[in-house]
Amino acid sequence: MSRYNPKEAEPKWQARWKAAGAFTADASGGKPKYYVLEMFPYPSGRIHIGHVRNYAMGDVIARYKKAAGFNVLHPMGWDAFGMPAENAAMQTGSHPRDWTYSNIDIMRGQLKQMGLSIDWSREFATCDPEYYVHQQRLFLAFWKQGFAYRKESLVNWDPVDNTVLANEQVIDGKGWRSGAVVERRKLSQWFLKITDAADDLLAALDDGRMAGWPDNVRTMQRNWIGRSNGLAMKFRFAAATSSEEGADNNAPPPEFEDGIEIFTTRPDTLFGASFIAIAPDHPLATHFAQSDSGLRDFISDCQKLGTSEEAIEKAEKRGYKLQVEMAHPFDDRRLPVYVANFVLMQYGTGAIFGCPSGDQRDLDFARKYRLAIPPVVLPPEADPVTFTIEAEAYVGPGTLFNSGFLDGMTTEDAIAAATAKIEEMGLGKEVTQYRLRDWGVSRQRYWGCPIPAIHCDKCGIVAVPEADLPVKLPAEADFSEPGNPLDRHPTWKHVNCPECGAKARRETDTFDTFVDSSWYFARFAAPDPDKPIDKGAADYWLPVDQYIGGVEHAILHLLYARYFTRMMKACGYLSVDEPFANLFTQGMVVHETYKNPYGGWGPADNVVIEKIKSDSQLRPHDVRTFVLDYATGQKTNIEVQTTSAERLGWMCKAVMDAVEHEYFIDYCEQTAKLSAFVLDRESGSPYIIGPIEKMSKSKKNVVSPEAIAETYGADAARWFMLSDSPPERDVEWTDAGVEGAWKLINRIWDAVSSSEGLLKTVDLNNPAAGDADKPLRQTTHGAIAGITDDIENFRFNKAIARIYEFLNVLKSTSGAGDWARAEALSTLTQLVAPFTPHLAEECWETLGGEGLVCNAPWPKADPGLLARDKIVLGVQVNGKRRSEIEVAADADNAAVEKAALSDAGVKRHIDGKTIRKVVVVPGRIVNIVVS
RNA sequence: GCGGACGUGGUGGAAUUGGUAUACACAACAGACUUAAAAUCUGUCGGGAGUAAUCCCAUGCGGGUUCAAGUCCCGCCGUCCGCACCA
């Protein structure tokens, strides 16, 4: 019996599939369609094991659906524009185009090696002019429809490199390359009006259009859109008191004469207001800064945080008090006005009133600046005399007090009453507000799709005429320095205005790469050389029936794609609102990271693990490390959570010394992360094992599937990535375990290869099975039912466990005849086919199956073989399992109760006690309550 | 900081969605086969007590609801993801 040889079998079957056109999408035959799509990869260089997991999942679904009788579309392409190509160009001098396309070539080869059931005829990269020309067409259509506009917005500006920085390029407020403190700078940029669609994007989350999406993603999008009803109202300036000096300087500018507009969702707490706060980039702050150098310094400090909301919100709450005061609308208090770093200009009106008793941030702020903290909402059951606000604000509902005309009202009533009062006073009105902001699509970079617009001094901003598309990137550009190569290109931007013919300039911004990925699924479904989308084909294939990708895309990519779909529908390209009927978000593949003493990262695939002296079952976080001073006996703990290079160096040294002296390990109930280190295979230099993180090139913790495929074949790699861990959870890559997949492949091959030609000797359509075959047939049909259900519900790890169980039974069963064995083996082959397709074809051929197994219809379970006549029930006494009984599957409760009470193991626990109650849950359990 | 998830043996995890906790696999250990190794096969494998039958404890920690809680509720702790210019 020959051993299964994936090196021969895998290329052979890949060639046969290709020759048979097995995975070419076909809309004919009147079959239902099924569009499976995995988020397409960024061509970073090589496929990593995380990609394999993602695409193996999609492939299981695609192959299963094909077998289940669907016309399947399963395409692949490349999200090919983006910063890494441009960074590589800066570092190595290679052109982004060359870098990208050569990566694509490598990665395409790697994906093909995995034996995915992809229709490669539809492949494209978003950086192909044949793709982005249509993106430019779409944009012009959107612009015409009024979905696109320009406005000023803030960017991170590196004053040394003179370039715009992405948020990820701002590290601790400094530019990653130059180290210069970043500034915020205003640029005029292109925006798409996603806020116009906010209501529908929100409504679709809950009205059934997105029933196939996971709840957590819908919740995240709902929160991201952040619709809230509130009150937009003005606080008027309080008259300057005579004691104030320089009152002239503190006069508000004319546009703010009637006050500062704030937005609040809690107008009921107005009586608890103790200050007004405005954003550092609020026009009023800018105005007062002209005559106040202290304020200028404060604002510029705030701007050093960059533009990311995370950095702003995490920063310590700080404020700068202005010389003006606002009048409280309901009483005669005067409220101080602060410019505060935690107020966001993008949200609401860029100004708030602070109610310290009802908002934690306001409370922290009030404590810091010693402002009043009047409690105004009394929690249910609290005593108004003794109730005080200590460390925590009370944000829940309650009854209003200390609040004038609102006293005694519930939170809900008080919100309505306060809103009505403010409206009556003419100070404001109820408004709906979104957290969602319009989508800024401008990027000041070369490697993106050019925005097809021309700036003319006379005509303003003019669309590039349809006939002049595509606006192609210039073939050559200068990448030797930071900044936008398109802007400094000697010729590219100089064009004549398409309207007046005068000299004009091209738009040098390119599109955000999220634009590229917001419609690729439609292009896959309906390519057309002359139009973005072939409507007929799009109507057949869309929406995507199953979309698969990482949770990290839960908000931005998915929300933008949903919005784009709406815009395309509005412009007549599509007929659907929602692009993805069902969404599955898979977990990431993570790996240990290795840090060297100088703070750099070590390679994950080139290290020898040197476990520190340990007893056999040492767990990584059970260990504490310390250095022992021999003279004093003093132990010094080694801290491991650090990023400082010096500290890491010291640690590494300490560990190395300690290995020699074997003195340094102690079990510890405290968490410590360091238990082992690794050595670089080549240099021998030690690395600390750092945190387990998402695989990324920069951290070098990427594991290549190639090596696995080389040794064990693509099937083993695919099988291993899907076994064990539930698909939605992160999985930590370990080398152990692939061997297990390889063993399984051989066990299946072993089971099948000894029955060569068996399918030719029996007629599976004509059952010839006796009583002796029943146990095996029950197992076979149980496996069909279970595995089908598991695949349908993305429980691949469970499906795989069931395949193991099926195989274990199959191997240990001896009594069954040829017919039942043939049924079991052919079923096994078909059930593993979505997971290990090459092996399955080889098995199918060996067994004598007809044609390709990938074309064979999915097996159906016989319900008659799924039922059991006897079942085993657990019996509990007072909730503790004490015994089990076997009863007929259709036994009634009385019979079950009787059997339970007479069971010896149960009697021991109930004798001499009073039976209070017997709970019989049919088919599940019996619980006897005694006292 | 805000939003979303997750936490079960040495490890990945299963638990029919409130009903026999630890399926299946990895690792480890023991044995068979072998001149030997690899491969393969068989067995053991949460902790503790006991010759054994069996009993006690255990699903991050602390409470609660229930005949019954890994699952539901409240409060903590820890880890991960996203936060609008990474893709």
Short mmCIF file of C-alpha atoms in Angstrom, two decimals, chain A residues 11 94 118 120 214 253 257 301 306 319 340 454 489 494 570 577 582 625 746 751 792 868:
data_model
loop_
_atom_site.label_atom_id
_atom_site.label_comp_id
_atom_site.label_asym_id
_atom_site.label_seq_id
_atom_site.Cartn_x
_atom_site.Cartn_y
_atom_site.Cartn_z
CA PRO A 11 -0.48 19.67 -8.41
CA SER A 94 11.86 50.09 -6.01
CA ILE A 118 -11.33 30.16 -7.02
CA TRP A 120 -9.14 32.99 -11.33
CA PRO A 214 -23.43 38.95 13.66
CA PRO A 253 -16.42 88.22 17.58
CA GLU A 257 -22.55 87.90 19.61
CA ASP A 301 -0.16 71.76 23.16
CA GLY A 306 -2.43 64.59 16.63
CA GLY A 319 -8.55 73.17 30.28
CA ALA A 340 -10.76 71.87 26.97
CA ILE A 454 -8.88 69.65 -12.27
CA HIS A 489 6.12 65.72 -10.22
CA HIS A 494 -0.08 70.56 -15.45
CA ALA A 570 -28.80 55.70 -6.51
CA ASP A 577 -29.06 48.25 -0.77
CA ASN A 582 -24.32 37.13 5.48
CA THR A 625 11.99 35.69 37.10
CA ASN A 746 -2.68 9.29 6.25
CA ALA A 751 -8.81 3.52 5.32
CA GLU A 792 -23.70 25.63 7.48
CA ARG A 868 -32.08 6.03 18.38
#
